[in-house]
Amino acid sequence: MQEILKQLEEKRAAARAGGGKKRVEAQHAKGRLTARERIELLLDPDSFEEWDMFVEHRCHDFGMGSQRVPGDGVVTGYGTVNGRLVFVFSQDFTVFGGSLSEAHAEKICKVMDQALRVGAPVIGINDSGGARIQEGVASLAGYAEVFQRNIMASGVVPQISVIMGPCAGGAVYSPAMTDFIFMVKDSSYMFVTGPEVVKTVTHETVTFEQLGGAVTHSQKSGVADLAFENDVEALLEVRRFVDMLPASNRSKAPARQTTDPIDRDEMSLDTLIPSNPNKPYDMKELIQKVVDEGDFFELQPAHARNILTGFARMGGETVGIVANQPMVLAGCLDIDSSRKAARFVRFCDCFEIPIVTFVDVPGFLPGTTQEHGAIIKHGAKLLFAYGEATVPKVTVITRKAYGGAYDVMSSKHLRGDVNFAWPTAEIAVMGPKGAVEIIFRADAGDADKIAERTEEYRQKFATPFVAGARGFIDDVIMPHSTRKRICRSLAMLRDKKIENPWKKHDNIPL
Ligand code: HXC
């Protein structure tokens, strides 16, 4: 017995030591925490239950037989975040560069399988040199096993990837299939082929950071949702984020007591919209003034900034917010904003999170870049996502809602449950100027006549009342009452139940 206990302690100590003091120091010197330090920060104190500490790889090639570290480069298990269960894996770069062996993959798969069975989120901390080169196809098979589980878990439990080191080659596809990707600036990168291969194939010279760093992915490509300054900030934000999510598609997001009254009037909203319809205003200000305690967890804030997406609470319950941002590209829809919002809407629908949409959209962005880039298909993604969503949908049109974009943005016709408009709303096929130029082309040379027709069009259509007369708008509300009206609507919709027709799955325009 004593001998076994001694062995146990030795093995535990070896696992905890990871790749050894030198490699741990090297990790710290790069400004990165170790796999275990990250788990400690992520989870509630003393809540981590570790599994598979004694797992070792089974490779004998290339001298690997004599190099074994208990745990094999990944720390796995479960614990709690503010008292709620989560499963976690954290790759240990100090052990074979965090590379994925067959055994390492089996450990990840085990926690994913269990998370799916009990219905709890999976948080993966990625810091890895990719497939364990010495293991060849066994490690590729391991990746594919993880991929398959990512797919099965999609829409069942939330999956969050935190990229805290290298993530290259086919390995990027596991995070890509998870719901959210958080990265760390100047410390993490994701790419399918690295700078050296890029140089050989396309003769481009590019740094790791430029090719696949946190800034690149959170601004340009939109692969990452958020970029943080360091490991600590990223992990603390993951904790805040998890708080807003349901554990699985079998349960609702946790409600939180709020001291913010649901009937709070926000008088400053009455003057938010400038009198000049072409002047922008900050939609984020509106969101912050309407949600509980002004707390808006924005996702992809630096990518496709013409649309805002993120989570907040209203009356203590989590809601997904989608809003056009007039400050950027006048808030119009384009390829990137359509894709960004569509994926967000689909996440909300998977996990029964009500969607609140604020609309100020002059239409789709014109141009060859957009048309040749397939705006038709990308715009249709957002249309499809809203139309298929069965969660409660509350919409507020603050100003412009023109053309196809009016239909897309959670309109009544796409099963919007409650659709409000502010008195400043303009709901029409297009803006007065464009409309008059087309329907009164014969008067083009007569400036007075055109001005008169434009005013006539503005009076008739650039209001919420034509849509209101048909019941497409349920009510025209005072801006200051927006919070109250949305909260009441959400409360009314709490037990909403509608079902789409049976199908194997839909065929969203990918
Ligand atoms: C085995 C690896 C490894 C790997 C790194 N190491 N990557 N061991 N398999 N894939 C080991 C190194 O030998 C080294 O061991 C330790 O990890 C740290 O690596 P360094 O190179 O010293 O670190 P650094 O300079 O920071 O560079 C990190 C790196 C580099 C950029 C990740 O290691 C690298 O390029 N690795 C190979 C990446 C790669 O090509 N992977 C395969 C991708 S393809 P010691 O003992 O010296 O500490 C892939 C396919 C997936 O993943 C397919 C899925 C379908």
Coordinates of C-alpha atoms and ligand atoms in Angstrom, one line a residue:
M1 CA 0.0 0.0 0.0
Q2 CA 2.7 2.4 1.0
E3 CA 4.5 1.7 -2.2
I4 CA 1.4 2.4 -4.3
L5 CA 0.8 5.6 -2.5
K6 CA 4.4 6.6 -3.1
Q7 CA 4.0 5.8 -6.8
L8 CA 0.7 7.7 -6.9
E9 CA 2.4 10.8 -5.4
E10 CA 5.3 10.5 -7.8
K11 CA 3.0 10.2 -10.8
R12 CA 0.9 13.1 -9.7
A13 CA 4.0 15.2 -9.2
A14 CA 5.4 14.2 -12.6
A15 CA 2.1 15.2 -14.3
R16 CA 1.9 18.5 -12.4
A17 CA 5.5 19.3 -13.4
G18 CA 4.6 19.0 -17.1
G19 CA 7.6 19.4 -19.4
G20 CA 9.8 20.5 -16.5
K21 CA 11.1 23.7 -14.9
K22 CA 13.0 24.9 -18.0
R23 CA 10.1 24.6 -20.3
V24 CA 7.7 26.1 -17.8
E25 CA 10.0 29.1 -17.4
A26 CA 10.1 29.4 -21.2
Q27 CA 6.3 29.5 -21.3
H28 CA 6.2 32.2 -18.6
A29 CA 8.9 34.2 -20.5
K30 CA 6.6 34.3 -23.5
G31 CA 4.0 35.9 -21.2
R32 CA 1.9 32.7 -21.2
L33 CA 0.5 30.8 -18.3
T34 CA 0.8 27.0 -18.1
A35 CA -2.1 24.7 -18.8
R36 CA -2.8 24.2 -15.1
E37 CA -2.5 27.9 -14.2
R38 CA -5.0 28.6 -16.9
I39 CA -7.5 26.1 -15.5
E40 CA -7.0 27.6 -12.0
L41 CA -7.9 31.0 -13.2
L42 CA -10.9 29.8 -15.3
L43 CA -12.6 27.7 -12.7
D44 CA -13.9 28.5 -9.2
P45 CA -11.2 27.9 -6.5
D46 CA -10.9 24.2 -5.6
S47 CA -13.6 23.1 -8.0
F48 CA -11.4 21.3 -10.6
E49 CA -11.8 17.5 -10.8
E50 CA -9.0 16.2 -13.0
W51 CA -9.3 13.1 -15.1
D52 CA -6.7 11.0 -16.8
M53 CA -3.7 12.4 -15.1
F54 CA -1.9 9.0 -15.6
V55 CA -2.6 8.7 -19.4
E56 CA 0.5 8.3 -21.4
H57 CA 1.1 8.0 -25.1
R58 CA 1.7 4.6 -26.7
C59 CA 4.3 5.6 -29.3
H60 CA 7.7 3.9 -29.5
D61 CA 9.0 5.4 -32.7
F62 CA 11.7 8.1 -32.9
G63 CA 12.8 7.5 -29.3
M64 CA 9.4 8.3 -27.9
G65 CA 9.4 5.0 -25.8
S66 CA 11.7 6.6 -23.3
Q67 CA 9.9 10.0 -23.2
R68 CA 6.6 9.8 -21.4
V69 CA 5.0 12.5 -19.3
P70 CA 1.8 11.5 -17.3
G71 CA -1.1 13.4 -18.7
D72 CA 0.5 13.5 -22.2
G73 CA 0.3 17.2 -22.8
V74 CA -3.3 18.0 -22.0
V75 CA -5.0 18.6 -18.6
T76 CA -8.7 17.6 -18.7
G77 CA -11.6 17.4 -16.3
Y78 CA -14.5 19.4 -15.0
G79 CA -15.2 22.1 -12.5
T80 CA -17.5 25.1 -11.9
V81 CA -17.6 28.7 -13.1
N82 CA -19.6 30.7 -10.6
G83 CA -21.1 27.5 -9.3
R84 CA -22.1 26.1 -12.8
L85 CA -20.6 22.9 -14.2
V86 CA -18.3 23.2 -17.2
F87 CA -15.9 20.7 -18.8
V88 CA -12.5 21.8 -19.7
F89 CA -9.3 20.7 -21.5
S90 CA -6.1 22.7 -21.5
Q91 CA -3.2 21.8 -23.7
D92 CA 0.2 21.9 -22.1
F93 CA 2.8 23.4 -24.5
T94 CA 5.6 22.3 -22.1
V95 CA 4.9 18.6 -23.0
F96 CA 5.8 17.8 -26.6
G97 CA 4.7 21.3 -27.5
G98 CA 1.1 20.5 -26.5
S99 CA 1.0 18.3 -29.6
L100 CA -2.0 16.0 -30.1
S101 CA -1.3 12.3 -29.8
E102 CA -3.8 9.5 -30.0
A103 CA -3.9 9.3 -26.2
H104 CA -4.1 13.1 -25.9
A105 CA -7.1 13.1 -28.2
E106 CA -8.8 10.4 -26.3
K107 CA -8.6 12.5 -23.2
I108 CA -10.3 15.4 -24.9
C109 CA -12.9 13.1 -26.4
K110 CA -13.7 11.7 -23.0
V111 CA -14.6 15.1 -21.5
M112 CA -16.6 16.1 -24.6
D113 CA -18.6 12.9 -24.4
Q114 CA -19.3 13.4 -20.8
A115 CA -20.3 17.1 -21.3
L116 CA -22.8 16.0 -23.9
R117 CA -24.3 13.3 -21.6
V118 CA -24.8 15.6 -18.7
G119 CA -25.4 18.8 -20.7
A120 CA -22.6 21.2 -19.8
P121 CA -20.4 23.6 -21.8
V122 CA -17.0 22.6 -23.1
I123 CA -14.2 25.1 -22.8
G124 CA -11.1 24.2 -24.7
I125 CA -7.8 26.0 -24.1
N126 CA -5.6 25.5 -27.2
D127 CA -1.9 25.8 -27.1
S128 CA -0.4 23.2 -29.4
G129 CA 2.1 22.5 -32.1
G130 CA -0.6 20.4 -33.8
A131 CA -0.6 16.7 -34.7
R132 CA 2.1 14.8 -32.7
I133 CA 4.6 14.3 -35.6
Q134 CA 6.1 11.1 -34.2
E135 CA 2.7 9.4 -34.2
G136 CA 1.7 10.0 -37.8
V137 CA -1.7 9.0 -38.9
A138 CA -2.7 8.0 -35.3
S139 CA -2.6 11.7 -34.3
L140 CA -4.6 12.7 -37.4
A141 CA -7.2 10.1 -36.5
G142 CA -7.2 11.6 -33.0
Y143 CA -8.0 15.1 -34.5
A144 CA -10.8 13.6 -36.6
E145 CA -12.3 12.0 -33.4
V146 CA -12.3 15.5 -31.8
F147 CA -13.8 17.1 -34.9
Q148 CA -16.6 14.6 -35.0
R149 CA -17.5 15.4 -31.4
N150 CA -17.4 19.1 -32.1
I151 CA -20.0 18.5 -34.7
M152 CA -22.2 16.3 -32.5
A153 CA -22.0 18.8 -29.7
S154 CA -22.9 21.7 -31.9
G155 CA -26.3 23.1 -30.8
V156 CA -26.4 20.7 -27.8
V157 CA -23.8 22.3 -25.5
P158 CA -22.0 25.6 -25.9
Q159 CA -18.4 25.1 -27.0
I160 CA -15.9 27.8 -26.4
S161 CA -12.3 27.8 -27.7
V162 CA -9.7 29.9 -26.1
I163 CA -6.6 30.1 -28.3
M164 CA -3.5 30.8 -26.1
G165 CA -0.6 29.7 -28.3
P166 CA -0.1 28.2 -31.7
C167 CA -3.0 26.6 -33.4
A168 CA -2.0 25.6 -36.9
G169 CA -2.8 23.2 -39.8
G170 CA -5.9 21.1 -39.7
A171 CA -6.0 21.7 -35.9
V172 CA -7.7 25.0 -36.5
Y173 CA -10.8 23.2 -37.6
S174 CA -11.8 22.1 -34.1
P175 CA -12.0 25.6 -32.8
A176 CA -13.6 26.7 -36.0
M177 CA -16.5 24.4 -35.4
T178 CA -17.0 25.6 -31.8
D179 CA -19.4 28.4 -31.0
F180 CA -17.0 31.1 -29.9
I181 CA -13.3 31.7 -30.3
F182 CA -11.3 34.0 -27.9
M183 CA -7.7 34.8 -28.7
V184 CA -4.8 36.6 -26.9
K185 CA -2.9 39.4 -28.7
D186 CA 0.7 38.8 -29.6
S187 CA 0.6 35.4 -28.1
S188 CA -1.8 33.2 -30.1
Y189 CA -2.2 32.5 -33.8
M190 CA -4.4 30.3 -36.1
F191 CA -3.7 29.4 -39.7
V192 CA -4.1 26.5 -42.1
T193 CA -0.6 27.0 -43.5
G194 CA 2.2 29.0 -41.8
P195 CA 4.3 31.9 -43.1
E196 CA 7.0 29.6 -44.5
V197 CA 4.5 27.6 -46.6
V198 CA 2.9 30.9 -47.7
K199 CA 6.2 32.2 -48.8
T200 CA 7.0 29.1 -50.9
V201 CA 3.6 28.9 -52.5
T202 CA 2.5 32.5 -53.0
H203 CA 5.8 34.4 -52.5
E204 CA 4.1 36.6 -49.9
T205 CA 6.2 37.6 -46.9
V206 CA 4.0 37.7 -43.8
T207 CA 4.6 37.4 -40.1
F208 CA 2.8 34.9 -37.8
E209 CA 0.8 37.8 -36.3
Q210 CA -0.2 39.3 -39.6
L211 CA -1.2 36.0 -41.0
G212 CA -3.2 34.6 -38.1
G213 CA -2.8 36.7 -35.0
A214 CA -5.6 37.7 -32.6
V215 CA -5.9 41.2 -34.2
T216 CA -6.1 39.7 -37.7
H217 CA -8.8 37.2 -36.8
S218 CA -10.9 39.5 -34.6
Q219 CA -10.8 42.4 -37.1
K220 CA -10.3 41.1 -40.7
S221 CA -11.3 37.5 -41.0
G222 CA -13.9 37.4 -38.2
V223 CA -12.7 33.9 -37.2
A224 CA -12.2 35.1 -33.6
D225 CA -14.9 36.8 -31.5
L226 CA -12.6 38.7 -29.2
A227 CA -8.9 39.5 -28.7
F228 CA -7.6 40.0 -25.2
E229 CA -4.4 41.6 -23.9
N230 CA -3.2 38.6 -22.0
D231 CA -4.1 35.1 -20.6
V232 CA -5.5 36.5 -17.4
E233 CA -7.9 39.0 -19.0
A234 CA -9.1 36.3 -21.5
L235 CA -9.9 33.7 -18.9
L236 CA -11.7 36.2 -16.6
E237 CA -13.8 37.3 -19.5
V238 CA -14.6 33.7 -20.4
R239 CA -16.0 33.3 -16.8
R240 CA -18.2 36.4 -17.3
F241 CA -19.3 35.1 -20.7
V242 CA -20.2 31.6 -19.5
D243 CA -22.4 33.2 -16.9
M244 CA -24.7 34.4 -19.7
L245 CA -25.1 31.1 -21.4
P246 CA -27.3 28.1 -20.8
A247 CA -25.6 24.9 -19.9
S248 CA -27.1 23.1 -22.8
N249 CA -30.1 23.1 -25.2
R250 CA -32.0 21.3 -22.4
S251 CA -31.9 24.2 -20.0
K252 CA -32.4 28.0 -20.0
A253 CA -29.7 30.5 -19.4
P254 CA -29.6 31.3 -15.7
A255 CA -31.6 34.4 -14.6
R256 CA -29.9 36.9 -12.4
Q257 CA -31.5 39.2 -9.9
T258 CA -31.3 42.7 -11.1
T259 CA -31.7 46.0 -9.3
D260 CA -32.4 47.7 -12.6
P261 CA -36.2 48.3 -12.7
I262 CA -37.8 46.7 -15.8
D263 CA -40.0 49.8 -16.2
R264 CA -37.1 52.3 -16.1
D265 CA -37.7 55.2 -18.5
E266 CA -34.6 56.4 -20.3
M267 CA -35.5 60.0 -21.2
S268 CA -32.3 60.6 -23.1
L269 CA -33.4 58.2 -25.8
D270 CA -36.0 60.6 -26.9
T271 CA -33.3 62.8 -28.4
L272 CA -30.9 60.1 -29.6
I273 CA -31.9 60.2 -33.2
P274 CA -30.6 63.4 -35.0
S275 CA -33.1 65.5 -36.9
N276 CA -31.0 65.0 -40.0
P277 CA -31.8 61.5 -41.2
N278 CA -28.4 61.1 -42.8
K279 CA -26.6 61.9 -39.5
P280 CA -25.3 58.9 -37.6
Y281 CA -25.7 58.1 -33.9
D282 CA -24.2 55.4 -31.7
M283 CA -26.5 52.4 -31.6
K284 CA -24.3 51.0 -28.8
E285 CA -25.5 53.9 -26.6
L286 CA -29.1 52.8 -27.2
I287 CA -28.3 49.2 -26.3
Q288 CA -26.4 50.1 -23.1
K289 CA -29.3 52.4 -22.0
V290 CA -31.9 49.7 -22.5
V291 CA -30.3 46.5 -21.1
D292 CA -29.9 45.6 -17.4
E293 CA -27.3 47.8 -15.7
G294 CA -25.9 48.8 -19.1
D295 CA -24.0 45.5 -19.3
F296 CA -23.5 44.5 -22.9
F297 CA -21.1 41.6 -23.7
E298 CA -20.3 42.5 -27.3
L299 CA -19.0 39.8 -29.7
Q300 CA -16.9 40.6 -32.7
P301 CA -16.7 44.3 -31.8
A302 CA -13.9 44.9 -34.3
H303 CA -15.2 42.9 -37.2
A304 CA -18.1 44.0 -39.5
R305 CA -18.7 47.0 -37.2
N306 CA -21.8 48.0 -39.2
I307 CA -23.7 45.4 -37.1
L308 CA -23.5 44.8 -33.4
T309 CA -24.0 41.4 -31.8
G310 CA -23.7 40.3 -28.2
F311 CA -25.4 39.2 -25.0
A312 CA -27.1 41.2 -22.3
R313 CA -29.8 40.7 -19.8
M314 CA -33.2 42.2 -19.7
G315 CA -35.3 41.7 -16.5
G316 CA -32.5 39.4 -15.4
E317 CA -32.8 37.0 -18.4
T318 CA -30.1 36.6 -21.1
V319 CA -31.0 38.0 -24.5
G320 CA -29.1 38.1 -27.7
I321 CA -28.8 41.5 -29.2
V322 CA -28.5 42.3 -32.9
A323 CA -28.4 45.9 -34.0
N324 CA -27.4 47.9 -37.1
Q325 CA -24.8 50.4 -36.3
P326 CA -25.4 53.7 -38.2
M327 CA -21.9 54.9 -37.3
V328 CA -20.3 52.4 -39.7
L329 CA -21.3 52.3 -43.4
A330 CA -24.5 54.0 -42.3
G331 CA -25.5 50.6 -40.8
C332 CA -26.1 48.9 -44.1
L333 CA -25.9 45.1 -44.5
D334 CA -23.0 43.6 -46.4
I335 CA -21.3 40.3 -46.6
D336 CA -19.4 40.4 -43.4
S337 CA -22.2 41.8 -41.3
S338 CA -24.7 39.3 -42.7
R339 CA -22.4 36.4 -41.8
K340 CA -21.6 37.7 -38.4
A341 CA -25.2 38.3 -37.4
A342 CA -26.5 35.1 -39.0
R343 CA -24.2 32.9 -37.0
F344 CA -25.1 34.8 -33.8
V345 CA -28.8 34.4 -34.5
R346 CA -28.4 30.7 -35.1
F347 CA -26.5 30.3 -31.8
C348 CA -29.3 32.1 -29.9
D349 CA -31.9 29.9 -31.6
C350 CA -30.0 26.6 -30.8
F351 CA -29.9 27.6 -27.1
E352 CA -33.3 29.2 -26.6
I353 CA -32.0 32.7 -26.1
P354 CA -34.5 35.4 -27.1
I355 CA -33.3 37.8 -29.7
V356 CA -33.8 41.5 -29.5
T357 CA -33.1 43.4 -32.7
F358 CA -32.6 47.1 -33.2
V359 CA -33.1 48.2 -36.8
D360 CA -31.7 51.2 -38.6
V361 CA -30.7 49.9 -42.0
P362 CA -30.7 51.8 -45.3
G363 CA -30.4 48.6 -47.3
F364 CA -27.7 46.3 -48.6
L365 CA -24.3 47.8 -49.6
P366 CA -24.1 48.2 -53.4
G367 CA -21.0 47.4 -55.5
T368 CA -19.2 44.8 -57.5
T369 CA -17.1 43.7 -54.5
Q370 CA -20.3 42.8 -52.7
E371 CA -22.1 41.2 -55.7
H372 CA -19.0 39.2 -56.8
G373 CA -18.4 38.2 -53.2
A374 CA -21.8 36.6 -53.2
I375 CA -23.8 39.1 -51.0
I376 CA -26.9 37.3 -52.4
K377 CA -25.9 34.1 -50.6
H378 CA -24.5 35.8 -47.5
G379 CA -27.4 38.2 -47.1
A380 CA -29.7 35.2 -47.5
K381 CA -27.9 33.5 -44.5
L382 CA -29.2 36.2 -42.2
L383 CA -32.7 36.1 -43.7
F384 CA -32.7 32.3 -43.3
A385 CA -31.4 32.5 -39.7
Y386 CA -34.1 34.9 -38.6
G387 CA -36.8 33.1 -40.5
E388 CA -36.0 29.6 -39.1
A389 CA -35.5 30.9 -35.5
T390 CA -38.3 29.9 -33.2
V391 CA -37.1 31.7 -30.1
P392 CA -38.9 34.9 -28.9
K393 CA -38.0 37.7 -31.3
V394 CA -38.6 41.4 -30.4
T395 CA -37.7 44.1 -32.9
V396 CA -37.5 47.8 -32.5
I397 CA -37.1 50.0 -35.7
T398 CA -35.5 53.2 -34.6
R399 CA -35.1 54.9 -37.9
K400 CA -34.5 53.4 -41.4
A401 CA -35.9 50.1 -42.4
Y402 CA -35.6 50.1 -46.2
G403 CA -36.0 47.4 -48.9
G404 CA -35.0 43.8 -48.5
A405 CA -33.0 44.8 -45.3
Y406 CA -36.4 45.7 -43.7
D407 CA -37.6 42.1 -44.3
V408 CA -34.4 40.6 -43.2
M409 CA -34.0 42.3 -39.8
S410 CA -36.5 40.2 -37.8
S411 CA -39.5 41.7 -39.5
K412 CA -43.1 40.6 -38.7
H413 CA -43.0 38.5 -41.9
L414 CA -40.2 36.4 -40.6
R415 CA -42.2 35.5 -37.5
G416 CA -41.1 38.5 -35.4
D417 CA -43.2 38.2 -32.3
V418 CA -43.4 41.8 -31.3
N419 CA -42.3 44.5 -33.7
F420 CA -42.1 48.1 -32.4
A421 CA -41.2 51.3 -34.2
W422 CA -40.0 54.6 -32.8
P423 CA -41.9 57.7 -34.2
T424 CA -38.7 58.4 -36.2
A425 CA -39.0 55.1 -38.1
E426 CA -39.0 55.2 -41.9
I427 CA -40.2 51.9 -43.4
A428 CA -40.3 51.8 -47.1
V429 CA -38.9 50.2 -50.2
M430 CA -36.2 52.8 -50.3
G431 CA -35.3 56.3 -49.1
P432 CA -37.3 59.3 -50.4
K433 CA -34.6 60.6 -52.7
G434 CA -33.9 57.3 -54.5
A435 CA -37.6 56.5 -54.8
V436 CA -38.4 59.9 -56.4
E437 CA -35.5 59.6 -58.8
I438 CA -37.0 56.4 -60.1
I439 CA -40.7 56.9 -60.1
F440 CA -40.6 60.5 -61.2
R441 CA -37.7 60.2 -63.7
A442 CA -39.6 62.4 -66.2
D443 CA -39.3 65.4 -63.7
A444 CA -35.5 64.9 -63.3
G445 CA -34.7 68.4 -64.8
D446 CA -37.2 70.2 -62.5
A447 CA -35.5 70.7 -59.1
D448 CA -38.6 72.2 -57.6
K449 CA -40.9 69.4 -58.7
I450 CA -38.4 66.8 -57.5
A451 CA -38.2 68.5 -54.1
E452 CA -42.0 68.6 -53.9
R453 CA -42.3 64.9 -54.8
T454 CA -39.6 64.0 -52.3
E455 CA -41.4 65.8 -49.5
E456 CA -44.6 64.1 -50.6
Y457 CA -43.0 60.7 -50.5
R458 CA -41.3 61.5 -47.1
Q459 CA -44.7 62.5 -45.6
K460 CA -46.4 59.4 -47.0
F461 CA -43.9 56.6 -46.6
A462 CA -41.0 57.7 -44.4
T463 CA -43.1 57.1 -41.3
P464 CA -44.0 54.0 -39.2
F465 CA -47.7 54.4 -40.0
V466 CA -48.1 52.7 -43.3
A467 CA -46.5 49.6 -41.8
G468 CA -48.6 50.2 -38.6
A469 CA -51.8 50.3 -40.6
R470 CA -51.2 46.8 -41.9
G471 CA -50.2 45.5 -38.5
F472 CA -46.6 44.9 -39.5
I473 CA -45.7 47.1 -36.6
D474 CA -47.5 46.2 -33.3
D475 CA -47.1 49.7 -31.8
V476 CA -45.3 53.0 -32.2
I477 CA -43.5 53.5 -28.9
M478 CA -41.8 56.5 -27.3
P479 CA -38.0 55.9 -27.3
H480 CA -37.8 56.5 -23.5
S481 CA -40.2 53.5 -22.9
T482 CA -38.1 51.0 -25.0
R483 CA -36.8 49.1 -22.1
K484 CA -40.2 48.6 -20.4
R485 CA -41.8 47.6 -23.7
I486 CA -39.2 45.0 -24.5
C487 CA -39.1 43.6 -21.0
R488 CA -42.9 43.2 -21.0
S489 CA -42.8 41.6 -24.4
L490 CA -40.1 39.1 -23.3
A491 CA -42.1 38.3 -20.2
M492 CA -45.2 37.6 -22.4
L493 CA -43.1 35.4 -24.7
R494 CA -41.4 33.4 -22.0
D495 CA -43.4 30.2 -22.7
K496 CA -43.6 30.7 -26.5
K497 CA -43.6 27.4 -28.4
I498 CA -43.6 27.1 -32.1
E499 CA -42.2 24.3 -34.2
N500 CA -40.8 24.1 -37.7
P501 CA -41.9 21.3 -40.0
W502 CA -40.1 18.0 -39.5
K503 CA -36.9 17.7 -41.6
K504 CA -33.6 16.0 -41.3
H505 CA -31.9 19.4 -41.3
D506 CA -32.3 22.6 -43.3
N507 CA -30.1 23.7 -46.2
I508 CA -29.1 27.2 -45.2
P509 CA -27.3 29.0 -48.1
L510 CA -23.7 28.3 -47.0
Ligands
HXC1 C1 5.7 16.8 -31.7 C2 6.2 18.9 -31.3 C3 5.3 19.4 -32.2 C4 4.6 18.4 -32.9 C5 6.3 21.1 -31.3 N1 6.8 20.0 -30.7 N2 5.4 20.7 -32.3 N3 6.4 17.6 -31.0 N4 4.8 17.1 -32.6 N5 3.7 18.8 -33.8 C6 7.8 20.0 -29.7 C7 9.2 20.5 -30.1 O1 9.9 19.4 -30.6 C8 9.7 21.0 -28.9 O2 10.2 19.9 -28.1 C9 8.6 21.6 -28.1 O3 7.4 21.0 -28.7 C10 8.5 23.1 -28.3 O4 8.6 23.4 -29.7 P1 9.6 24.6 -30.2 O5 9.6 24.4 -31.7 O6 10.8 24.6 -29.4 O7 8.7 25.8 -29.8 P2 8.5 27.2 -30.6 O8 9.8 27.7 -31.1 O9 7.7 28.0 -29.7 O10 7.6 26.8 -31.9 C11 6.3 26.3 -31.7 C12 5.8 25.8 -33.1 C13 6.8 24.8 -33.7 C14 5.7 27.0 -34.0 C15 4.4 25.2 -32.8 O11 7.1 23.9 -32.7 C16 6.3 24.1 -34.9 O12 6.3 24.6 -36.0 N6 5.9 22.9 -34.7 C17 5.4 22.0 -35.7 C18 4.0 22.5 -36.1 C19 3.5 21.6 -37.2 O13 3.9 21.6 -38.3 N7 2.6 20.7 -36.7 C20 1.9 19.8 -37.5 C21 0.8 20.7 -38.2 S1 -0.2 19.7 -39.2 P3 11.3 20.0 -27.0 O14 11.5 18.6 -26.5 O15 12.5 20.6 -27.7 O16 10.8 20.9 -25.9 C22 -1.4 19.3 -38.1 C23 -2.4 18.5 -38.8 C24 -3.6 18.3 -38.1 O17 -1.5 19.6 -37.0 C25 -4.5 17.7 -39.0 C26 -5.9 17.6 -38.5 C27 -6.7 17.0 -39.5

